Amino acid sequence: MKKIFLVLFVLILIGMGAFVVYYFLNQNEEVEENIELVSPRKDSIIKKTVATGSIVPLKEVAVKPAVSGIIDKIFFEAGQEVKVGDVIAKIKVIPNMTNLTNVQNNLEQAKITLEMREREMKRQKQLFDDGVIAEREYMLAKDDYDLAKNQVSAAAESLIIVREGTSSRSSSTLTLVKATTSGVILDVPVKEGANVIESNTFNEGTTIATIADLNNMIFEGMVDEAEVGKLKKGMDLVLTIGAIDNEKFDAELDFIAPKGIEEEGAIKFPIKADVQLKENQFIRAGYSANADIVLERKDGVIVIEEAWLQSSNKKVETQKNNETKETSKDSTQTENKGSNSNQETDAMYVEVQTGDNVFEKRYLTLGLSDGINIEVVKGLNVNDKIKKPQ
């Protein structure tokens, strides 16, 4: 009886062992079936930064009135094109009572003076005709009369200017607001009947219209201080405008501010770039835009995805000339060439297939990265098969 129980016990153990072996074999097969192999490729790596900003005209002019008054008529509206000299609006002058009183008084005084000079000239002429005085004395009296007549004319002209804002001696009328540049009217911020103030030394004046050349646009944006040191004038930008789908615009960096501006707790530097519009391309002023600025580019290099990389406890010292030396906790340093300025980081590797379900760790020398893909300087070729991390 004991022998029977012993035989049964041994059979049970053998069965359990066979089950365990079968289970683990199946697990290994499932793991092996889940292995995904990927390959490096030759491609371009572009490292870039993004600047946010807007599209604005290079030349934008605010048109101001030469006299104060009320808008009598507006002849153009926003969106219309104008040329230099086109009349945008007409102003009805509301004279200042103090100025009006002063010029009226000046005119009256000039008329009184004229009457006095006229009587004196007539008296001197009679004496000259009678041979009592010399011709010189008569000519002096006549000059005084002519001068008084001119003063009356000037005072009358001043009165017209104060009342009507125009002068009979000038071909231009101060009440007519004319375009000072050619372009498109972006905005007419005043309405007919609105009061406007003239532009003078003490006052900027009321803006009647804003005119800009929409064929000459620039991008104005901000760049973070961490990236501004990498920028240079003449760099190419690619603009993406939110309001215009599926279209890119080229631009060339023209200005980098020498002083930063604090914005939301960070220091940013203003930049400007000339937008290179194609024929019949039109961009409205004020569009928000993002500019991709290419900082560094490498073409035709071996590239893998950064997600394929794995980190080890080995250390690698990266040189300025991209040469490296590896160290480990239990090994000595290898020969190092190049700059003495090193930065120690974790060594990165991939698992490369060397046979059926056989892989080896391959430590890589890495180069430029765009945040998704990274350049492999040394350690791989395009024919290698890499085990993709799970």
mmCIF file of C-alpha atoms in Angstrom:
data_model
loop_
_atom_site.group_PDB
_atom_site.id
_atom_site.type_symbol
_atom_site.label_atom_id
_atom_site.label_comp_id
_atom_site.label_asym_id
_atom_site.label_seq_id
_atom_site.Cartn_x
_atom_site.Cartn_y
_atom_site.Cartn_z
ATOM 1 C CA MET A 1 0.000 0.000 0.000
ATOM 2 C CA LYS A 2 2.828 2.391 0.848
ATOM 3 C CA LYS A 3 4.469 1.638 -2.488
ATOM 4 C CA ILE A 4 1.248 2.565 -4.300
ATOM 5 C CA PHE A 5 1.041 5.937 -2.490
ATOM 6 C CA LEU A 6 4.726 6.591 -3.210
ATOM 7 C CA VAL A 7 4.238 5.889 -6.922
ATOM 8 C CA LEU A 8 1.199 8.193 -7.015
ATOM 9 C CA PHE A 9 3.136 10.952 -5.234
ATOM 10 C CA VAL A 10 6.016 10.701 -7.722
ATOM 11 C CA LEU A 11 3.584 10.802 -10.660
ATOM 12 C CA ILE A 12 1.922 13.919 -9.225
ATOM 13 C CA LEU A 13 5.303 15.632 -8.836
ATOM 14 C CA ILE A 14 6.271 14.726 -12.401
ATOM 15 C CA GLY A 15 2.948 16.106 -13.676
ATOM 16 C CA MET A 16 3.353 19.367 -11.767
ATOM 17 C CA GLY A 17 6.925 19.772 -13.060
ATOM 18 C CA ALA A 18 5.800 19.171 -16.639
ATOM 19 C CA PHE A 19 3.051 21.771 -16.217
ATOM 20 C CA VAL A 20 5.496 24.378 -14.879
ATOM 21 C CA VAL A 21 7.923 23.740 -17.750
ATOM 22 C CA TYR A 22 5.081 23.964 -20.288
ATOM 23 C CA TYR A 23 3.805 27.202 -18.709
ATOM 24 C CA PHE A 24 7.189 28.950 -18.821
ATOM 25 C CA LEU A 25 7.874 27.787 -22.380
ATOM 26 C CA ASN A 26 4.568 29.252 -23.486
ATOM 27 C CA GLN A 27 5.326 32.491 -21.654
ATOM 28 C CA ASN A 28 8.700 32.787 -23.396
ATOM 29 C CA GLU A 29 7.079 32.127 -26.753
ATOM 30 C CA GLU A 30 4.502 34.873 -26.054
ATOM 31 C CA VAL A 31 7.279 37.292 -25.039
ATOM 32 C CA GLU A 32 9.257 36.425 -28.139
ATOM 33 C CA GLU A 33 6.160 36.913 -30.281
ATOM 34 C CA ASN A 34 5.718 40.464 -28.824
ATOM 35 C CA ILE A 35 9.228 41.607 -29.838
ATOM 36 C CA GLU A 36 9.078 44.427 -32.383
ATOM 37 C CA LEU A 37 12.125 45.136 -34.530
ATOM 38 C CA VAL A 38 12.844 48.594 -35.925
ATOM 39 C CA SER A 39 15.633 49.973 -38.090
ATOM 40 C CA PRO A 40 17.593 53.246 -38.199
ATOM 41 C CA ARG A 41 17.106 55.440 -41.253
ATOM 42 C CA LYS A 42 18.910 58.234 -43.009
ATOM 43 C CA ASP A 43 17.071 61.512 -42.623
ATOM 44 C CA SER A 44 17.423 65.182 -41.712
ATOM 45 C CA ILE A 45 17.522 66.469 -38.149
ATOM 46 C CA ILE A 46 16.366 70.038 -37.617
ATOM 47 C CA LYS A 47 16.677 71.734 -34.256
ATOM 48 C CA LYS A 48 14.444 74.769 -34.070
ATOM 49 C CA THR A 49 12.779 77.170 -31.689
ATOM 50 C CA VAL A 50 9.368 78.754 -31.959
ATOM 51 C CA ALA A 51 8.649 82.462 -31.598
ATOM 52 C CA THR A 52 5.098 83.708 -31.106
ATOM 53 C CA GLY A 53 3.976 87.062 -32.433
ATOM 54 C CA SER A 54 1.927 88.781 -35.117
ATOM 55 C CA ILE A 55 2.082 90.080 -38.678
ATOM 56 C CA VAL A 56 2.176 93.878 -38.924
ATOM 57 C CA PRO A 57 2.927 96.388 -41.709
ATOM 58 C CA LEU A 58 6.468 97.726 -41.902
ATOM 59 C CA LYS A 59 5.130 101.211 -42.606
ATOM 60 C CA GLU A 60 1.993 102.362 -40.786
ATOM 61 C CA VAL A 61 1.036 106.062 -40.730
ATOM 62 C CA ALA A 62 -1.539 107.857 -38.587
ATOM 63 C CA VAL A 63 -3.123 110.830 -40.403
ATOM 64 C CA LYS A 64 -3.840 113.867 -38.155
ATOM 65 C CA PRO A 65 -5.804 117.075 -38.855
ATOM 66 C CA ALA A 66 -4.120 120.490 -39.207
ATOM 67 C CA VAL A 67 -7.062 122.311 -37.579
ATOM 68 C CA SER A 68 -9.466 121.568 -34.752
ATOM 69 C CA GLY A 69 -13.161 121.236 -35.424
ATOM 70 C CA ILE A 70 -15.928 118.789 -36.278
ATOM 71 C CA ILE A 71 -15.776 116.030 -38.909
ATOM 72 C CA ASP A 72 -18.076 117.256 -41.681
ATOM 73 C CA LYS A 73 -17.566 114.436 -44.196
ATOM 74 C CA ILE A 74 -15.565 111.195 -44.469
ATOM 75 C CA PHE A 75 -14.773 110.049 -48.019
ATOM 76 C CA PHE A 76 -13.045 106.687 -47.382
ATOM 77 C CA GLU A 77 -13.582 103.695 -45.142
ATOM 78 C CA ALA A 78 -11.344 100.927 -43.810
ATOM 79 C CA GLY A 79 -10.117 98.513 -46.472
ATOM 80 C CA GLN A 80 -10.018 101.007 -49.340
ATOM 81 C CA GLU A 81 -6.803 101.979 -51.103
ATOM 82 C CA VAL A 82 -5.625 105.598 -51.191
ATOM 83 C CA LYS A 83 -2.810 107.515 -52.840
ATOM 84 C CA VAL A 84 -0.791 110.455 -51.568
ATOM 85 C CA GLY A 85 -2.972 113.580 -51.646
ATOM 86 C CA ASP A 86 -6.362 111.849 -51.644
ATOM 87 C CA VAL A 87 -8.856 113.697 -49.422
ATOM 88 C CA ILE A 88 -9.903 111.382 -46.599
ATOM 89 C CA ALA A 89 -12.114 113.754 -44.636
ATOM 90 C CA LYS A 90 -13.333 117.352 -44.431
ATOM 91 C CA ILE A 91 -13.410 119.306 -41.197
ATOM 92 C CA LYS A 92 -15.831 122.075 -40.279
ATOM 93 C CA VAL A 93 -13.935 124.611 -38.230
ATOM 94 C CA ILE A 94 -15.439 125.759 -34.933
ATOM 95 C CA PRO A 95 -13.439 128.916 -34.210
ATOM 96 C CA ASN A 96 -11.989 129.599 -30.808
ATOM 97 C CA MET A 97 -13.789 132.657 -29.484
ATOM 98 C CA THR A 98 -10.644 134.155 -27.962
ATOM 99 C CA ASN A 99 -8.700 133.817 -31.200
ATOM 100 C CA LEU A 100 -11.662 135.103 -33.196
ATOM 101 C CA THR A 101 -11.976 138.197 -31.021
ATOM 102 C CA ASN A 102 -8.237 138.887 -31.263
ATOM 103 C CA VAL A 103 -8.091 138.686 -35.056
ATOM 104 C CA GLN A 104 -11.236 140.838 -35.370
ATOM 105 C CA ASN A 105 -9.630 143.488 -33.151
ATOM 106 C CA ASN A 106 -6.431 143.304 -35.188
ATOM 107 C CA LEU A 107 -8.432 143.852 -38.368
ATOM 108 C CA GLU A 108 -10.247 146.885 -36.947
ATOM 109 C CA GLN A 109 -6.973 148.428 -35.729
ATOM 110 C CA ALA A 110 -5.384 147.796 -39.122
ATOM 111 C CA LYS A 111 -8.303 149.558 -40.858
ATOM 112 C CA ILE A 112 -8.016 152.594 -38.559
ATOM 113 C CA THR A 113 -4.282 152.783 -39.196
ATOM 114 C CA LEU A 114 -4.942 152.537 -42.939
ATOM 115 C CA GLU A 115 -7.365 155.476 -42.819
ATOM 116 C CA MET A 116 -4.793 157.564 -40.959
ATOM 117 C CA ARG A 117 -2.021 156.684 -43.443
ATOM 118 C CA GLU A 118 -4.325 157.440 -46.360
ATOM 119 C CA ARG A 119 -5.170 160.948 -45.067
ATOM 120 C CA GLU A 120 -1.492 161.638 -44.390
ATOM 121 C CA MET A 121 -0.493 160.476 -47.864
ATOM 122 C CA LYS A 122 -3.120 162.724 -49.502
ATOM 123 C CA ARG A 123 -1.942 165.724 -47.480
ATOM 124 C CA GLN A 124 1.694 165.071 -48.369
ATOM 125 C CA LYS A 125 0.746 164.687 -52.035
ATOM 126 C CA GLN A 126 -1.013 168.085 -52.037
ATOM 127 C CA LEU A 127 2.026 169.737 -50.460
ATOM 128 C CA PHE A 128 4.309 168.039 -52.989
ATOM 129 C CA ASP A 129 2.124 169.208 -55.884
ATOM 130 C CA ASP A 130 2.285 172.791 -54.510
ATOM 131 C CA GLY A 131 6.073 172.555 -54.318
ATOM 132 C CA VAL A 132 6.156 172.966 -50.535
ATOM 133 C CA ILE A 133 7.894 169.627 -49.712
ATOM 134 C CA ALA A 134 10.384 167.455 -51.479
ATOM 135 C CA GLU A 135 9.393 164.262 -53.285
ATOM 136 C CA ARG A 136 11.175 162.144 -50.644
ATOM 137 C CA GLU A 137 8.739 163.203 -47.907
ATOM 138 C CA TYR A 138 5.765 162.349 -50.131
ATOM 139 C CA MET A 139 7.237 158.888 -50.956
ATOM 140 C CA LEU A 140 7.711 158.117 -47.279
ATOM 141 C CA ALA A 141 4.048 158.870 -46.628
ATOM 142 C CA LYS A 142 3.040 156.709 -49.597
ATOM 143 C CA ASP A 143 5.150 153.777 -48.299
ATOM 144 C CA ASP A 144 3.464 154.026 -44.901
ATOM 145 C CA TYR A 145 0.082 153.911 -46.648
ATOM 146 C CA ASP A 146 1.048 150.779 -48.667
ATOM 147 C CA LEU A 147 2.295 149.083 -45.520
ATOM 148 C CA ALA A 148 -0.943 149.832 -43.676
ATOM 149 C CA LYS A 149 -2.924 148.435 -46.624
ATOM 150 C CA ASN A 150 -0.940 145.162 -46.457
ATOM 151 C CA GLN A 151 -1.594 144.926 -42.722
ATOM 152 C CA VAL A 152 -5.333 145.168 -43.363
ATOM 153 C CA SER A 153 -5.112 142.428 -45.981
ATOM 154 C CA ALA A 154 -3.120 140.148 -43.602
ATOM 155 C CA ALA A 155 -5.575 140.711 -40.764
ATOM 156 C CA ALA A 156 -8.509 139.901 -43.036
ATOM 157 C CA GLU A 157 -6.739 136.710 -44.165
ATOM 158 C CA SER A 158 -6.174 135.706 -40.541
ATOM 159 C CA LEU A 159 -9.859 136.174 -39.838
ATOM 160 C CA ILE A 160 -10.784 133.879 -42.740
ATOM 161 C CA ILE A 161 -8.356 131.208 -41.490
ATOM 162 C CA VAL A 162 -9.754 131.345 -37.952
ATOM 163 C CA ARG A 163 -13.358 131.217 -39.185
ATOM 164 C CA GLU A 164 -13.052 128.718 -42.038
ATOM 165 C CA GLY A 165 -9.659 127.069 -41.698
ATOM 166 C CA THR A 166 -8.652 128.034 -45.221
ATOM 167 C CA SER A 167 -6.650 130.746 -46.928
ATOM 168 C CA SER A 168 -7.309 132.488 -50.231
ATOM 169 C CA ARG A 169 -3.538 132.794 -50.781
ATOM 170 C CA SER A 170 -2.885 129.056 -50.570
ATOM 171 C CA SER A 171 -3.959 126.281 -52.915
ATOM 172 C CA SER A 172 -4.216 123.859 -49.951
ATOM 173 C CA THR A 173 -7.121 123.902 -47.548
ATOM 174 C CA LEU A 174 -6.430 123.120 -43.916
ATOM 175 C CA THR A 175 -9.931 121.726 -43.453
ATOM 176 C CA LEU A 176 -9.230 118.932 -45.939
ATOM 177 C CA VAL A 177 -7.428 115.961 -44.353
ATOM 178 C CA LYS A 178 -5.305 114.322 -47.048
ATOM 179 C CA ALA A 179 -3.431 111.021 -47.202
ATOM 180 C CA THR A 180 0.276 111.489 -46.533
ATOM 181 C CA THR A 181 1.240 108.063 -47.925
ATOM 182 C CA SER A 182 -0.138 105.492 -50.335
ATOM 183 C CA GLY A 183 -1.592 102.225 -49.101
ATOM 184 C CA VAL A 184 -4.679 100.633 -47.586
ATOM 185 C CA ILE A 185 -6.735 102.324 -44.881
ATOM 186 C CA LEU A 186 -6.592 100.023 -41.869
ATOM 187 C CA ASP A 187 -8.892 102.003 -39.617
ATOM 188 C CA VAL A 188 -10.979 105.167 -39.492
ATOM 189 C CA PRO A 189 -11.537 105.606 -35.745
ATOM 190 C CA VAL A 190 -13.709 108.765 -36.009
ATOM 191 C CA LYS A 191 -17.245 109.297 -37.274
ATOM 192 C CA GLU A 192 -18.921 112.238 -38.966
ATOM 193 C CA GLY A 193 -19.856 114.813 -36.370
ATOM 194 C CA ALA A 194 -17.012 113.890 -33.993
ATOM 195 C CA ASN A 195 -14.794 116.601 -32.508
ATOM 196 C CA VAL A 196 -11.121 116.448 -33.512
ATOM 197 C CA ILE A 197 -8.041 118.236 -32.220
ATOM 198 C CA GLU A 198 -5.278 119.526 -34.446
ATOM 199 C CA SER A 199 -1.765 118.150 -34.237
ATOM 200 C CA ASN A 200 0.621 120.684 -32.706
ATOM 201 C CA THR A 201 3.651 121.001 -30.445
ATOM 202 C CA PHE A 202 1.661 120.321 -27.292
ATOM 203 C CA ASN A 203 -0.861 117.793 -28.574
ATOM 204 C CA GLU A 204 -0.528 114.668 -30.685
ATOM 205 C CA GLY A 205 -3.898 115.344 -32.255
ATOM 206 C CA THR A 206 -6.826 113.117 -33.158
ATOM 207 C CA THR A 207 -6.160 110.263 -35.569
ATOM 208 C CA ILE A 208 -8.462 110.520 -38.576
ATOM 209 C CA ALA A 209 -7.215 107.369 -40.338
ATOM 210 C CA THR A 210 -4.410 104.800 -40.238
ATOM 211 C CA ILE A 211 -2.773 103.907 -43.565
ATOM 212 C CA ALA A 212 -0.352 101.043 -44.213
ATOM 213 C CA ASP A 213 1.384 99.342 -47.126
ATOM 214 C CA LEU A 214 0.154 95.730 -46.960
ATOM 215 C CA ASN A 215 2.648 94.644 -49.616
ATOM 216 C CA ASN A 216 5.499 95.134 -47.152
ATOM 217 C CA MET A 217 4.802 93.130 -43.996
ATOM 218 C CA ILE A 218 6.984 92.059 -41.092
ATOM 219 C CA PHE A 219 6.725 89.503 -38.299
ATOM 220 C CA GLU A 220 7.096 90.829 -34.753
ATOM 221 C CA GLY A 221 7.580 88.216 -32.063
ATOM 222 C CA MET A 222 9.268 87.255 -28.811
ATOM 223 C CA VAL A 223 12.034 84.699 -28.190
ATOM 224 C CA ASP A 224 12.996 83.223 -24.825
ATOM 225 C CA GLU A 225 16.348 84.274 -23.380
ATOM 226 C CA ALA A 226 17.595 80.669 -23.500
ATOM 227 C CA GLU A 227 17.359 80.693 -27.311
ATOM 228 C CA VAL A 228 18.183 84.288 -28.255
ATOM 229 C CA GLY A 229 21.952 83.690 -28.081
ATOM 230 C CA LYS A 230 21.644 81.193 -30.938
ATOM 231 C CA LEU A 231 19.947 83.643 -33.285
ATOM 232 C CA LYS A 232 21.691 85.645 -36.005
ATOM 233 C CA LYS A 233 20.460 88.196 -38.510
ATOM 234 C CA GLY A 234 19.642 86.625 -41.841
ATOM 235 C CA MET A 235 18.331 83.342 -40.411
ATOM 236 C CA ASP A 236 15.380 81.812 -42.264
ATOM 237 C CA LEU A 237 11.992 81.626 -40.574
ATOM 238 C CA VAL A 238 8.907 79.663 -41.540
ATOM 239 C CA LEU A 239 5.699 81.392 -40.486
ATOM 240 C CA THR A 240 2.486 79.600 -39.624
ATOM 241 C CA ILE A 241 -0.572 81.860 -39.460
ATOM 242 C CA GLY A 242 -3.514 80.508 -37.510
ATOM 243 C CA ALA A 243 -6.104 82.184 -39.722
ATOM 244 C CA ILE A 244 -4.624 80.735 -42.946
ATOM 245 C CA ASP A 245 -4.736 76.942 -43.148
ATOM 246 C CA ASN A 246 -2.298 74.765 -45.093
ATOM 247 C CA GLU A 247 0.016 77.598 -46.103
ATOM 248 C CA LYS A 248 3.511 78.551 -44.940
ATOM 249 C CA PHE A 249 5.222 81.906 -45.359
ATOM 250 C CA ASP A 250 8.965 82.473 -45.579
ATOM 251 C CA ALA A 251 10.662 85.264 -43.657
ATOM 252 C CA GLU A 252 14.180 86.468 -42.929
ATOM 253 C CA LEU A 253 15.316 87.539 -39.459
ATOM 254 C CA ASP A 254 16.157 91.239 -39.569
ATOM 255 C CA PHE A 255 16.243 92.484 -35.955
ATOM 256 C CA ILE A 256 17.101 91.056 -32.540
ATOM 257 C CA ALA A 257 16.489 93.375 -29.590
ATOM 258 C CA PRO A 258 19.561 94.162 -27.469
ATOM 259 C CA LYS A 259 17.380 94.354 -24.337
ATOM 260 C CA GLY A 260 14.900 91.825 -23.011
ATOM 261 C CA ILE A 261 11.396 92.403 -21.682
ATOM 262 C CA GLU A 262 9.904 90.652 -18.676
ATOM 263 C CA GLU A 263 6.773 88.796 -19.686
ATOM 264 C CA GLU A 264 4.870 86.508 -17.307
ATOM 265 C CA GLY A 265 7.938 86.133 -15.094
ATOM 266 C CA ALA A 266 10.319 85.259 -17.946
ATOM 267 C CA ILE A 267 12.726 87.443 -19.911
ATOM 268 C CA LYS A 268 11.995 87.531 -23.624
ATOM 269 C CA PHE A 269 13.601 89.408 -26.489
ATOM 270 C CA PRO A 270 11.631 91.057 -29.327
ATOM 271 C CA ILE A 271 12.580 90.074 -32.881
ATOM 272 C CA LYS A 272 11.497 91.259 -36.325
ATOM 273 C CA ALA A 273 11.595 89.458 -39.660
ATOM 274 C CA ASP A 274 10.779 90.541 -43.217
ATOM 275 C CA VAL A 275 7.917 88.468 -44.621
ATOM 276 C CA GLN A 276 8.620 87.376 -48.185
ATOM 277 C CA LEU A 277 5.243 87.463 -49.922
ATOM 278 C CA LYS A 278 4.711 85.766 -53.241
ATOM 279 C CA GLU A 279 2.893 87.440 -56.104
ATOM 280 C CA ASN A 280 -0.821 87.969 -55.346
ATOM 281 C CA GLN A 281 -0.322 86.783 -51.764
ATOM 282 C CA PHE A 282 -2.264 88.843 -49.236
ATOM 283 C CA ILE A 283 -1.960 88.930 -45.446
ATOM 284 C CA ARG A 284 -4.146 91.063 -43.208
ATOM 285 C CA ALA A 285 -2.436 93.186 -40.583
ATOM 286 C CA GLY A 286 -2.634 91.865 -37.034
ATOM 287 C CA TYR A 287 -2.774 88.130 -37.771
ATOM 288 C CA SER A 288 -1.242 86.074 -34.954
ATOM 289 C CA ALA A 289 1.581 83.846 -36.141
ATOM 290 C CA ASN A 290 4.204 81.361 -34.989
ATOM 291 C CA ALA A 291 7.696 81.419 -36.452
ATOM 292 C CA ASP A 292 9.849 78.294 -36.668
ATOM 293 C CA ILE A 293 13.493 79.391 -36.478
ATOM 294 C CA VAL A 294 16.041 76.806 -37.625
ATOM 295 C CA LEU A 295 18.927 76.826 -35.116
ATOM 296 C CA GLU A 296 20.841 73.825 -36.474
ATOM 297 C CA ARG A 297 20.321 71.332 -39.276
ATOM 298 C CA LYS A 298 21.989 68.101 -40.418
ATOM 299 C CA ASP A 299 20.982 66.266 -43.580
ATOM 300 C CA GLY A 300 21.575 62.654 -44.584
ATOM 301 C CA VAL A 301 22.502 61.368 -41.109
ATOM 302 C CA ILE A 302 21.520 58.130 -39.345
ATOM 303 C CA VAL A 303 18.447 58.801 -37.233
ATOM 304 C CA ILE A 304 16.473 56.843 -34.647
ATOM 305 C CA GLU A 305 13.601 57.750 -32.385
ATOM 306 C CA GLU A 306 14.595 58.856 -28.900
ATOM 307 C CA ALA A 307 11.974 56.476 -27.497
ATOM 308 C CA TRP A 308 14.117 53.523 -28.647
ATOM 309 C CA LEU A 309 16.996 54.527 -26.383
ATOM 310 C CA GLN A 310 17.632 52.882 -23.026
ATOM 311 C CA SER A 311 19.732 54.221 -20.181
ATOM 312 C CA SER A 312 22.370 52.372 -18.181
ATOM 313 C CA ASN A 313 24.441 53.100 -15.116
ATOM 314 C CA LYS A 314 27.456 53.662 -17.309
ATOM 315 C CA LYS A 315 28.599 57.226 -17.700
ATOM 316 C CA VAL A 316 29.695 59.042 -20.813
ATOM 317 C CA GLU A 317 31.581 62.328 -20.969
ATOM 318 C CA THR A 318 30.536 64.418 -23.929
ATOM 319 C CA GLN A 319 33.238 66.592 -25.457
ATOM 320 C CA LYS A 320 32.768 69.875 -27.311
ATOM 321 C CA ASN A 321 34.031 68.163 -30.459
ATOM 322 C CA ASN A 322 31.477 65.332 -29.986
ATOM 323 C CA GLU A 323 34.154 62.752 -28.999
ATOM 324 C CA THR A 324 33.323 60.684 -25.925
ATOM 325 C CA LYS A 325 34.965 58.527 -23.311
ATOM 326 C CA GLU A 326 33.177 55.892 -21.268
ATOM 327 C CA THR A 327 33.649 55.027 -17.610
ATOM 328 C CA SER A 328 32.042 52.501 -15.309
ATOM 329 C CA LYS A 329 32.093 51.959 -11.633
ATOM 330 C CA ASP A 330 34.594 49.125 -11.892
ATOM 331 C CA SER A 331 36.664 50.184 -14.900
ATOM 332 C CA THR A 332 39.234 52.843 -15.717
ATOM 333 C CA GLN A 333 38.692 55.694 -18.167
ATOM 334 C CA THR A 334 39.553 55.213 -21.820
ATOM 335 C CA GLU A 335 41.723 57.599 -23.785
ATOM 336 C CA ASN A 336 40.156 61.036 -24.224
ATOM 337 C CA LYS A 337 40.827 63.435 -27.104
ATOM 338 C CA GLY A 338 39.575 66.947 -27.649
ATOM 339 C CA SER A 339 38.430 69.636 -25.261
ATOM 340 C CA ASN A 340 38.898 69.421 -21.499
ATOM 341 C CA SER A 341 35.374 70.716 -20.918
ATOM 342 C CA ASN A 342 33.332 67.549 -20.268
ATOM 343 C CA GLN A 343 29.775 66.909 -19.165
ATOM 344 C CA GLU A 344 29.086 63.495 -17.643
ATOM 345 C CA THR A 345 25.729 61.922 -18.529
ATOM 346 C CA ASP A 346 24.125 58.471 -18.475
ATOM 347 C CA ALA A 347 25.255 56.279 -21.376
ATOM 348 C CA MET A 348 22.482 55.405 -23.838
ATOM 349 C CA TYR A 349 22.223 52.095 -25.670
ATOM 350 C CA VAL A 350 19.924 50.041 -27.869
ATOM 351 C CA GLU A 351 19.544 46.275 -28.174
ATOM 352 C CA VAL A 352 20.702 45.167 -31.635
ATOM 353 C CA GLN A 353 19.754 41.786 -33.083
ATOM 354 C CA THR A 354 22.749 39.529 -33.721
ATOM 355 C CA GLY A 355 20.851 36.251 -34.340
ATOM 356 C CA ASP A 356 17.471 34.588 -33.922
ATOM 357 C CA ASN A 357 16.098 36.016 -30.674
ATOM 358 C CA VAL A 358 19.645 37.041 -29.751
ATOM 359 C CA PHE A 359 20.393 40.695 -28.913
ATOM 360 C CA GLU A 360 23.372 42.662 -27.672
ATOM 361 C CA LYS A 361 23.642 46.046 -26.020
ATOM 362 C CA ARG A 362 25.111 48.637 -28.358
ATOM 363 C CA TYR A 363 26.283 51.899 -26.725
ATOM 364 C CA LEU A 364 25.842 54.881 -29.011
ATOM 365 C CA THR A 365 27.504 58.217 -29.655
ATOM 366 C CA LEU A 366 24.612 60.636 -30.165
ATOM 367 C CA GLY A 367 24.405 64.010 -31.892
ATOM 368 C CA LEU A 368 21.688 66.506 -32.751
ATOM 369 C CA SER A 369 18.151 65.986 -31.454
ATOM 370 C CA ASP A 370 14.864 67.646 -32.364
ATOM 371 C CA GLY A 371 13.039 66.255 -29.339
ATOM 372 C CA ILE A 372 11.554 63.258 -31.200
ATOM 373 C CA ASN A 373 14.368 61.936 -33.370
ATOM 374 C CA ILE A 374 18.091 61.938 -32.617
ATOM 375 C CA GLU A 375 21.235 61.621 -34.705
ATOM 376 C CA VAL A 376 23.461 58.560 -34.184
ATOM 377 C CA VAL A 377 27.072 59.581 -34.761
ATOM 378 C CA LYS A 378 28.588 56.177 -34.008
ATOM 379 C CA GLY A 379 27.319 52.708 -33.145
ATOM 380 C CA LEU A 380 24.674 51.897 -35.774
ATOM 381 C CA ASN A 381 24.128 51.528 -39.466
ATOM 382 C CA VAL A 382 20.893 51.472 -41.449
ATOM 383 C CA ASN A 383 20.922 47.678 -41.787
ATOM 384 C CA ASP A 384 20.842 47.013 -38.026
ATOM 385 C CA LYS A 385 17.691 45.672 -36.422
ATOM 386 C CA ILE A 386 16.840 47.197 -33.066
ATOM 387 C CA LYS A 387 14.639 45.688 -30.408
ATOM 388 C CA LYS A 388 11.987 48.266 -29.640
ATOM 389 C CA PRO A 389 11.541 48.736 -25.862
ATOM 390 C CA GLN A 390 8.147 47.589 -24.581
#
